[in-house]
PDB file of C-alpha atoms in Angstrom:
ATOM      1  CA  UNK A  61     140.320  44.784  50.268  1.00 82.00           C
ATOM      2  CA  UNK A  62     137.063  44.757  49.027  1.00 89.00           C
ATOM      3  CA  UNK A  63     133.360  44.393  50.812  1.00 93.00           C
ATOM      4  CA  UNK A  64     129.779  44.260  51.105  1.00 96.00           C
ATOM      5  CA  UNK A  65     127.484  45.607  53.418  1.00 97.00           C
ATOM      6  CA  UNK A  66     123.491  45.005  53.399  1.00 97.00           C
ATOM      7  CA  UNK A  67     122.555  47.652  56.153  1.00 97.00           C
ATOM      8  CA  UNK A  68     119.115  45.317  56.349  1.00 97.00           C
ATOM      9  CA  UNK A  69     119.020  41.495  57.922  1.00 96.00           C
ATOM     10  CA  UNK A  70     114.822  41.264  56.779  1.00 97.00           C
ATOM     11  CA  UNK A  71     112.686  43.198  54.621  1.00 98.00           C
ATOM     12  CA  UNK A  72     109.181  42.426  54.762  1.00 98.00           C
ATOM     13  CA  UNK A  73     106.578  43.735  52.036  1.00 98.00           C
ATOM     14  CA  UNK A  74     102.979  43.147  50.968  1.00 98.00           C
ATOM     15  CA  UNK A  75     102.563  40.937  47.431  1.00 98.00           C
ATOM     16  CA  UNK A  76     101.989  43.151  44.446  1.00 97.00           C
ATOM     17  CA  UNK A  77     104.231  45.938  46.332  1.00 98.00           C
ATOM     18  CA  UNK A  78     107.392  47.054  45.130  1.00 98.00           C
ATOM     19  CA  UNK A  79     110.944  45.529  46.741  1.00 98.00           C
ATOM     20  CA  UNK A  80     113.978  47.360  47.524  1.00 98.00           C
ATOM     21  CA  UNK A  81     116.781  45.385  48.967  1.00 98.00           C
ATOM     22  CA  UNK A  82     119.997  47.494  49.726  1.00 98.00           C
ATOM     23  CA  UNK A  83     123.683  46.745  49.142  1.00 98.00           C
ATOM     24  CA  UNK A  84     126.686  49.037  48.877  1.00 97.00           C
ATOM     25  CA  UNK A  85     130.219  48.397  48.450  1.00 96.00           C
ATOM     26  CA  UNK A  86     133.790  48.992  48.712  1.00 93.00           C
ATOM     27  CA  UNK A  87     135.983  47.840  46.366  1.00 89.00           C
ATOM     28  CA  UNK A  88     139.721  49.080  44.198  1.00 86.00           C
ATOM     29  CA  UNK A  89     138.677  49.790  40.968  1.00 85.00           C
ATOM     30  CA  UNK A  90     135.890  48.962  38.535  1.00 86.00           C
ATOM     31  CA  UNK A  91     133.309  46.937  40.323  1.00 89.00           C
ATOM     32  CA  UNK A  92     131.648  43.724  39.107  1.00 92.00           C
ATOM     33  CA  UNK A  93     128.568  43.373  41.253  1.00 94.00           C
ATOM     34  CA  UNK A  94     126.295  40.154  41.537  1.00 95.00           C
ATOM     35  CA  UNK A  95     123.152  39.341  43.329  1.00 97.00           C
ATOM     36  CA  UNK A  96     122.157  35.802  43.565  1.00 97.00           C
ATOM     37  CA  UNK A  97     119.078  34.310  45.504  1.00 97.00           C
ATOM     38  CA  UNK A  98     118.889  31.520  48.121  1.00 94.00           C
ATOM     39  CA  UNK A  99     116.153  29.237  48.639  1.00 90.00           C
ATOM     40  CA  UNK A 100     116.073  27.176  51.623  1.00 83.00           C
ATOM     41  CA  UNK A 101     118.604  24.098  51.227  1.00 75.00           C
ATOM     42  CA  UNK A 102     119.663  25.107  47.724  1.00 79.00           C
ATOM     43  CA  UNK A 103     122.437  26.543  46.648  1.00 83.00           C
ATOM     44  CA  UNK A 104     123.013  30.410  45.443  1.00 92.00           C
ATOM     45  CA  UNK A 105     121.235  31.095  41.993  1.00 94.00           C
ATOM     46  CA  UNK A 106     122.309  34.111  40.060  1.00 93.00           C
ATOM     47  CA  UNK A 107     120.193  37.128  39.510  1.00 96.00           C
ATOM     48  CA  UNK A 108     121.959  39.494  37.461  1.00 95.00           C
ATOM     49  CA  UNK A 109     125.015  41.275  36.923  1.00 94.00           C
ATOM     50  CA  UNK A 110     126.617  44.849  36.816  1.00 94.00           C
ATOM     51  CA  UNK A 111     129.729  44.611  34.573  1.00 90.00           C
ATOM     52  CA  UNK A 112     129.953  47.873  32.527  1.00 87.00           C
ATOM     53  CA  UNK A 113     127.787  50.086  30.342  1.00 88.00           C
ATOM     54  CA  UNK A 114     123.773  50.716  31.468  1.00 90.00           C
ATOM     55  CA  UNK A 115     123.533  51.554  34.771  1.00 92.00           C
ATOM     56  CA  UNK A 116     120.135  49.534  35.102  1.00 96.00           C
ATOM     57  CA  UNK A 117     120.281  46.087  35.025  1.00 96.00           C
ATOM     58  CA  UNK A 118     117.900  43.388  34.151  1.00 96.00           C
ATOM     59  CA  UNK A 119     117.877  40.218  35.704  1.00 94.00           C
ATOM     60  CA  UNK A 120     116.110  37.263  35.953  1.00 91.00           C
ATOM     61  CA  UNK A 121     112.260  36.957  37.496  1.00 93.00           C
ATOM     62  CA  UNK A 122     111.628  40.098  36.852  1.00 95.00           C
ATOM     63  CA  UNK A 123     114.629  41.742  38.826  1.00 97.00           C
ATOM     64  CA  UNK A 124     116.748  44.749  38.435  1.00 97.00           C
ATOM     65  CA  UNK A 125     119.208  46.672  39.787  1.00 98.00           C
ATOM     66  CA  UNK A 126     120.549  50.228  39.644  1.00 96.00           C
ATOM     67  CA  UNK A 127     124.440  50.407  39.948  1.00 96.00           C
ATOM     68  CA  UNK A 128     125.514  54.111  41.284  1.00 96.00           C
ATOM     69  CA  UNK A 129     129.338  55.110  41.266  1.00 93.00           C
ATOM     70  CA  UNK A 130     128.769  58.179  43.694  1.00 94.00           C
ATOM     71  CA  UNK A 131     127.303  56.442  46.122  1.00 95.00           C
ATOM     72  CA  UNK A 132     128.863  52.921  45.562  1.00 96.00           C
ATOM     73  CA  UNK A 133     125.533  51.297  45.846  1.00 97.00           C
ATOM     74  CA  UNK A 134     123.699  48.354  43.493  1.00 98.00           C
ATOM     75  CA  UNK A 135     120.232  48.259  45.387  1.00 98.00           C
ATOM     76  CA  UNK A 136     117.815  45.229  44.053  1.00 98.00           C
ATOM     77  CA  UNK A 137     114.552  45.997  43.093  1.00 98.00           C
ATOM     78  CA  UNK A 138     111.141  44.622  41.890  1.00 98.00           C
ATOM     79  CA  UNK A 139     108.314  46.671  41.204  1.00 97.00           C
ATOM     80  CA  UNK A 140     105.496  44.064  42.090  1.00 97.00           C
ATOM     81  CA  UNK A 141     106.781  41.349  44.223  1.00 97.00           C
ATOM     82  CA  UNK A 142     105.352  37.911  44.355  1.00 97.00           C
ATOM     83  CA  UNK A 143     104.854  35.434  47.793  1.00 96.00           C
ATOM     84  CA  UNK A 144     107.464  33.176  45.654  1.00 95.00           C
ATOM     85  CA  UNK A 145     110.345  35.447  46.178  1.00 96.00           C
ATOM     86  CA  UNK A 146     110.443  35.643  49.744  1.00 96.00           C
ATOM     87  CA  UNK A 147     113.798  33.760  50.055  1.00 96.00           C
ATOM     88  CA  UNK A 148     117.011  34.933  51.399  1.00 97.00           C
ATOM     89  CA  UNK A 149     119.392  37.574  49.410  1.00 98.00           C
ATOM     90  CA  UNK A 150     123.035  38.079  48.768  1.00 98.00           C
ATOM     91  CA  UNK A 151     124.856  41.104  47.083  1.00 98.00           C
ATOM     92  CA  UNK A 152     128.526  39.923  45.712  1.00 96.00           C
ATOM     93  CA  UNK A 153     131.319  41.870  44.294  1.00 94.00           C
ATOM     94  CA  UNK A 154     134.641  41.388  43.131  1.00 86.00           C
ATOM     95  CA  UNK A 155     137.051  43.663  41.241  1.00 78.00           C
ATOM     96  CA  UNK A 156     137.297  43.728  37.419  1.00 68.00           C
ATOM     97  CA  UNK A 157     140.983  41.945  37.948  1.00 65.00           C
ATOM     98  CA  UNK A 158     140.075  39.440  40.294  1.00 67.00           C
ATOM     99  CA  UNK A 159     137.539  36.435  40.624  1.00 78.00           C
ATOM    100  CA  UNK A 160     136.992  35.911  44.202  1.00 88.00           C
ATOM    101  CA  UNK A 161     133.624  36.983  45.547  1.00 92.00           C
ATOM    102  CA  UNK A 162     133.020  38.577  48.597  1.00 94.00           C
ATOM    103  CA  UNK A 163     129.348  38.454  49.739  1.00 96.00           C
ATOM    104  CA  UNK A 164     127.379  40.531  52.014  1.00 97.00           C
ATOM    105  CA  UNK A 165     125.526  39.406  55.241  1.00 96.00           C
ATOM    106  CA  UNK A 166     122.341  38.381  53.208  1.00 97.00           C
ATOM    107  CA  UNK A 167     118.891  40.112  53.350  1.00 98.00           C
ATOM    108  CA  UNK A 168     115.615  37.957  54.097  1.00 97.00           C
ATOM    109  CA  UNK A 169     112.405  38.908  51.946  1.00 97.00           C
ATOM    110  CA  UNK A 170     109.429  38.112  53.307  1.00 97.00           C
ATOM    111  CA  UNK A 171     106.503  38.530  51.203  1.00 97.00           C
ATOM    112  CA  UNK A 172     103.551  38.323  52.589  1.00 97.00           C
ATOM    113  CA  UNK A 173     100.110  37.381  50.988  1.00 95.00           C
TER     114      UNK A 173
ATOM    115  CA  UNK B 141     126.086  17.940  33.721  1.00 54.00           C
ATOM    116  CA  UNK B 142     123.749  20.919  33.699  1.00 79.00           C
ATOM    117  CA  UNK B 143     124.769  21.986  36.822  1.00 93.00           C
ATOM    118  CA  UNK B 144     127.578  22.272  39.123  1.00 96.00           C
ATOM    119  CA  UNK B 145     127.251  18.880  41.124  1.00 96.00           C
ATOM    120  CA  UNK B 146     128.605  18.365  44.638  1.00 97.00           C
ATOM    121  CA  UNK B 147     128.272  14.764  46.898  1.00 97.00           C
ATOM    122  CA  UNK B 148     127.599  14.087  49.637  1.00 97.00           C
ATOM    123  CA  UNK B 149     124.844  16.778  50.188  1.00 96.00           C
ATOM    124  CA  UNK B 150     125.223  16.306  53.907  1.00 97.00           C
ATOM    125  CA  UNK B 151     127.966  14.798  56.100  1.00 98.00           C
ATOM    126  CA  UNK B 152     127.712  14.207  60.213  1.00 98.00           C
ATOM    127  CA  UNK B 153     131.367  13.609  61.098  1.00 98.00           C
ATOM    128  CA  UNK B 154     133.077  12.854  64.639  1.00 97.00           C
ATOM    129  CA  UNK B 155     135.094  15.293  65.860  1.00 97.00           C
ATOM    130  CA  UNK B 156     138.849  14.599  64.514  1.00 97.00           C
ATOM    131  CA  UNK B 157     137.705  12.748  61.835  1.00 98.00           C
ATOM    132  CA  UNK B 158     138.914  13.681  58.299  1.00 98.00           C
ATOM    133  CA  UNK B 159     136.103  14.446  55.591  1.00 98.00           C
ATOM    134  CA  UNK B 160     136.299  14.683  51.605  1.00 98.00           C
ATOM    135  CA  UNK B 161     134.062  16.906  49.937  1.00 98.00           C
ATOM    136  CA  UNK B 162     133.548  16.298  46.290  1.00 98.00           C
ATOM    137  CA  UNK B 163     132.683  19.249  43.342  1.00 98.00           C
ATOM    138  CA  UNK B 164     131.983  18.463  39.434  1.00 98.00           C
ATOM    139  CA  UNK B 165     131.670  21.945  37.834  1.00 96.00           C
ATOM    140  CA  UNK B 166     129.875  22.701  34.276  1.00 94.00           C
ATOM    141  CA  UNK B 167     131.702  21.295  32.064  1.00 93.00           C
ATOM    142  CA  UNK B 168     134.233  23.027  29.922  1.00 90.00           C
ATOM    143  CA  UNK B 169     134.149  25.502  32.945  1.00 92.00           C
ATOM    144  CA  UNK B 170     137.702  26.935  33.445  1.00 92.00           C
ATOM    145  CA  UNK B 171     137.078  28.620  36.839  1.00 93.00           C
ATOM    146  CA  UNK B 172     136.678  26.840  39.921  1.00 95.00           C
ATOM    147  CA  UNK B 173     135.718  28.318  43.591  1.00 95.00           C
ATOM    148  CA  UNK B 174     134.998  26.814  47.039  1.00 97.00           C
ATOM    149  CA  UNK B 175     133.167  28.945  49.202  1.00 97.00           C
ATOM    150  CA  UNK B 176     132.005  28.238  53.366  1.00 97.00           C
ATOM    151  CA  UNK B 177     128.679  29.564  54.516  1.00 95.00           C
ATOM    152  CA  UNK B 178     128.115  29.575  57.900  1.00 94.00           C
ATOM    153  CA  UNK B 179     124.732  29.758  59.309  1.00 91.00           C
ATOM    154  CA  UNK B 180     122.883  32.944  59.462  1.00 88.00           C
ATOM    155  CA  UNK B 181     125.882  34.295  57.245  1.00 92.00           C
ATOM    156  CA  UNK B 182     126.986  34.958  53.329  1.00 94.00           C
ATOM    157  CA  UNK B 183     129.581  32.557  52.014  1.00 95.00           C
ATOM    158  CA  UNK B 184     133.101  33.433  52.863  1.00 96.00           C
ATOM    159  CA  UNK B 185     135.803  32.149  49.863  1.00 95.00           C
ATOM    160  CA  UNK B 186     138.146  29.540  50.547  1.00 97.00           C
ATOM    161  CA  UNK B 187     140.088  29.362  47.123  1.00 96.00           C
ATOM    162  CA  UNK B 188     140.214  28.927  43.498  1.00 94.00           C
ATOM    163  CA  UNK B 189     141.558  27.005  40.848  1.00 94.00           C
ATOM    164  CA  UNK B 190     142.255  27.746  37.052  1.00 93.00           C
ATOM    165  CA  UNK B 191     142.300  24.396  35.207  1.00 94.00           C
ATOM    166  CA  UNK B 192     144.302  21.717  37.412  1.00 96.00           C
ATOM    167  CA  UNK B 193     146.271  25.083  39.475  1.00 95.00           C
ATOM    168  CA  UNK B 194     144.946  26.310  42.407  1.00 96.00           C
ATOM    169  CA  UNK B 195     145.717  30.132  42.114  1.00 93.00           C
ATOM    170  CA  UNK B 196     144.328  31.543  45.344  1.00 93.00           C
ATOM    171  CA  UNK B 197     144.368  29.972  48.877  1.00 94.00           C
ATOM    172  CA  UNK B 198     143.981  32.822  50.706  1.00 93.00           C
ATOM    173  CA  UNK B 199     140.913  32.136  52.593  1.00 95.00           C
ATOM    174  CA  UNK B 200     141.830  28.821  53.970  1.00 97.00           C
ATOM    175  CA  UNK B 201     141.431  28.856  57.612  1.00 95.00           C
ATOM    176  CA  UNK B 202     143.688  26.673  58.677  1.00 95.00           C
ATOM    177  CA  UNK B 203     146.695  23.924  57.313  1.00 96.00           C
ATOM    178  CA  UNK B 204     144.011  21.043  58.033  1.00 97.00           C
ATOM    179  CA  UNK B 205     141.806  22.680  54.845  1.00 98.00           C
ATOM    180  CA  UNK B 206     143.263  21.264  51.548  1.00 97.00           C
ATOM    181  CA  UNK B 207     141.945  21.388  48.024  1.00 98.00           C
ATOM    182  CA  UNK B 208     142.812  19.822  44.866  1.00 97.00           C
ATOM    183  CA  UNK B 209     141.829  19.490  41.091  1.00 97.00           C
ATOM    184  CA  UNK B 210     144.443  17.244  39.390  1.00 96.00           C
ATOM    185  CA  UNK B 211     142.495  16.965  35.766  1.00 94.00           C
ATOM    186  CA  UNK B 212     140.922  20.500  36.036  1.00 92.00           C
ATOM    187  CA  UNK B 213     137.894  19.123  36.432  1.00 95.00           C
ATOM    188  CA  UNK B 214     136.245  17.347  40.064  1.00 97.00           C
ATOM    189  CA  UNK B 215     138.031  19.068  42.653  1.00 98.00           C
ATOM    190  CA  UNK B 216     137.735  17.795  46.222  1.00 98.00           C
ATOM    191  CA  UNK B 217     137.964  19.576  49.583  1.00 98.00           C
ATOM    192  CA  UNK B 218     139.420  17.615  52.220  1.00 98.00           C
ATOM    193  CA  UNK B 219     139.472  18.826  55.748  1.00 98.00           C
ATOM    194  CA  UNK B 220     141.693  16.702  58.496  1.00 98.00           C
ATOM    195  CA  UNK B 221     140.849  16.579  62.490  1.00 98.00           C
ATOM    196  CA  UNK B 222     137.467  18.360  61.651  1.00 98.00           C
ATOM    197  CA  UNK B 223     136.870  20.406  64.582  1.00 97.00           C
ATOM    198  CA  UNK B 224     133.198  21.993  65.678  1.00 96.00           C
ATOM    199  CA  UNK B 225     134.277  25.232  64.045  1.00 96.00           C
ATOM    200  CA  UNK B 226     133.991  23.415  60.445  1.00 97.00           C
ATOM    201  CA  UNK B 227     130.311  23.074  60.832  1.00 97.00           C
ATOM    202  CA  UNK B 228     128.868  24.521  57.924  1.00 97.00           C
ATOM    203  CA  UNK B 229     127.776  24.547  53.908  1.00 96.00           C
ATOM    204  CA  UNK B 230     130.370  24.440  51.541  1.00 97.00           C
ATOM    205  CA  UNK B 231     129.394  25.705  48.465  1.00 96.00           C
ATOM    206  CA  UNK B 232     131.370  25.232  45.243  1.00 97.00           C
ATOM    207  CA  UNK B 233     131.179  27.021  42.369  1.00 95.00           C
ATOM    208  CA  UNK B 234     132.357  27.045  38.973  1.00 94.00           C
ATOM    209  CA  UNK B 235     132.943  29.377  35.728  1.00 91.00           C
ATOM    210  CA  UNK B 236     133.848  29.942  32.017  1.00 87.00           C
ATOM    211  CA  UNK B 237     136.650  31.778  31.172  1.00 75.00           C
ATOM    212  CA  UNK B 238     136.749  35.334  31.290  1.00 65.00           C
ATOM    213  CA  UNK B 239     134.492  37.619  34.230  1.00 56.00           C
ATOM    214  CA  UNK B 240     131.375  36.338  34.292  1.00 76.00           C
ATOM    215  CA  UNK B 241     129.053  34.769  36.850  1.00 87.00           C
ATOM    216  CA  UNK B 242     129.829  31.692  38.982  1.00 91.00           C
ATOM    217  CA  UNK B 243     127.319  28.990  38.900  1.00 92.00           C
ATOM    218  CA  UNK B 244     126.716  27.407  42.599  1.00 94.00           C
ATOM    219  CA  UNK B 245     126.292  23.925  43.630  1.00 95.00           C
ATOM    220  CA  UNK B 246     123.528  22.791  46.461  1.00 94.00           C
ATOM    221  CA  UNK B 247     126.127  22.573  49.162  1.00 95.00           C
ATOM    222  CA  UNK B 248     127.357  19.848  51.709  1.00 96.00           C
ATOM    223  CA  UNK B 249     126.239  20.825  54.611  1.00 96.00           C
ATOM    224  CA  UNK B 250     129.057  19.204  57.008  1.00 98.00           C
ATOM    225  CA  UNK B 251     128.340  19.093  60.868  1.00 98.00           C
ATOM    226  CA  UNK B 252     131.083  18.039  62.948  1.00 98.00           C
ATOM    227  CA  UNK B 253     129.733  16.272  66.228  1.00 97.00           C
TER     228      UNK B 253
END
């Protein structure tokens, strides 16, 4: 079985400050580890991806994300966050064999001005 | 299309009532996944379909849920005797061969009444 845990349900932060948002998982074998964003009444847009090689990824909007084997986390970061990204969060992962995502609970940025 | 398409984007139905939920992916995309989000929660997979054959039906809840894509193309969700319990955002999703990332519709967001 594989799962997703993001230990927080809201993270609130002042604009220009950096963003952490957690996420650790469980899975058989090599992860592949997504986050994707969710603005109200739209559907799940796609971040970025850990698949192999560099454990710091680069993602869209200025996001990134450090995958870490010993402590099977992928946190989601942003060094200067913007009012526009307060939105709601989801950490995904499914194993190198397989397709189906499982998603975590979801995270809710707030940034505020 | 650019983008994975899904109709109606919301549906009120009476409880008992049978609904059809429709899903054009990217084209040329070989992958195709139907996902439930509850509200307040992350999207929980229904199943997934390779071209025309639906490979995985494991999250199904229930032998009212049924899913199709004859062509390997449009797929459509149909759920029979919707009960209160199917209230929720389906989300479908779509992808090109090989492990990369699934591209999300908007949703229906189906309340049953």
């Amino acid at each position: 079985a594989q799962s997703v845990a993001q230990p927080e349900d809201q993270v609130n932060v002042a604009e220009g400050n950096p963003l952490t948002v957690k996420c650790t998982y469980s899975v058989s074998g090599n992860p592949y580890l997504f986050w994707y964003v969710q603005y109200p009444n739209r559907g799940l847009q796609f971040l970025l991806k850990y698949i192999t090689g560099d454990n710091l990824v680069k993602g869209s909007y200025g996001f990134e994300a450090e995958f870490n084997k010993s402590q099977t986390s992928f946190h989601l970061k942003k060094p200067s966050a913007l009012v526009s990204d307060s939105a709601l969060y989801f950490c995904a992962v499914h194993k190198a064999a397989g397709n189906k995502l499982t998603f975590g609970g979801g995270t809710r940025v707030l940034v505020k001005p | 299309g650019a983008g994975v398409s899904q109709s109606p984007r919301y549906k009120v139905a009476k409880r008992g009532q049978d609904v059809a939920l429709r899903c054009d992916p990217i084209s040329g995309h070989v992958s195709l996944f139907w996902y439930q989000q509850a509200l307040g929660q992350g999207p929980e997979f229904l199943t997934y379909f390779q071209n025309e054959a639906q490979l995985d039906k494991s999250g199904l809840p229930s032998d009212r849920f049924f899913a199709e894509r004859p062509e390997g193309s449009v797929s459509t969700l149909k759920i029979q005797r919707t009960q209160q319990e199917d209230s929720a955002v389906y989300l479908c999703a779509s992808s090109s061969q090989g492990n990369t990332e699934a591209f999300f519709g908007q949703g229906t967001r189906l309340t049953v009444v």
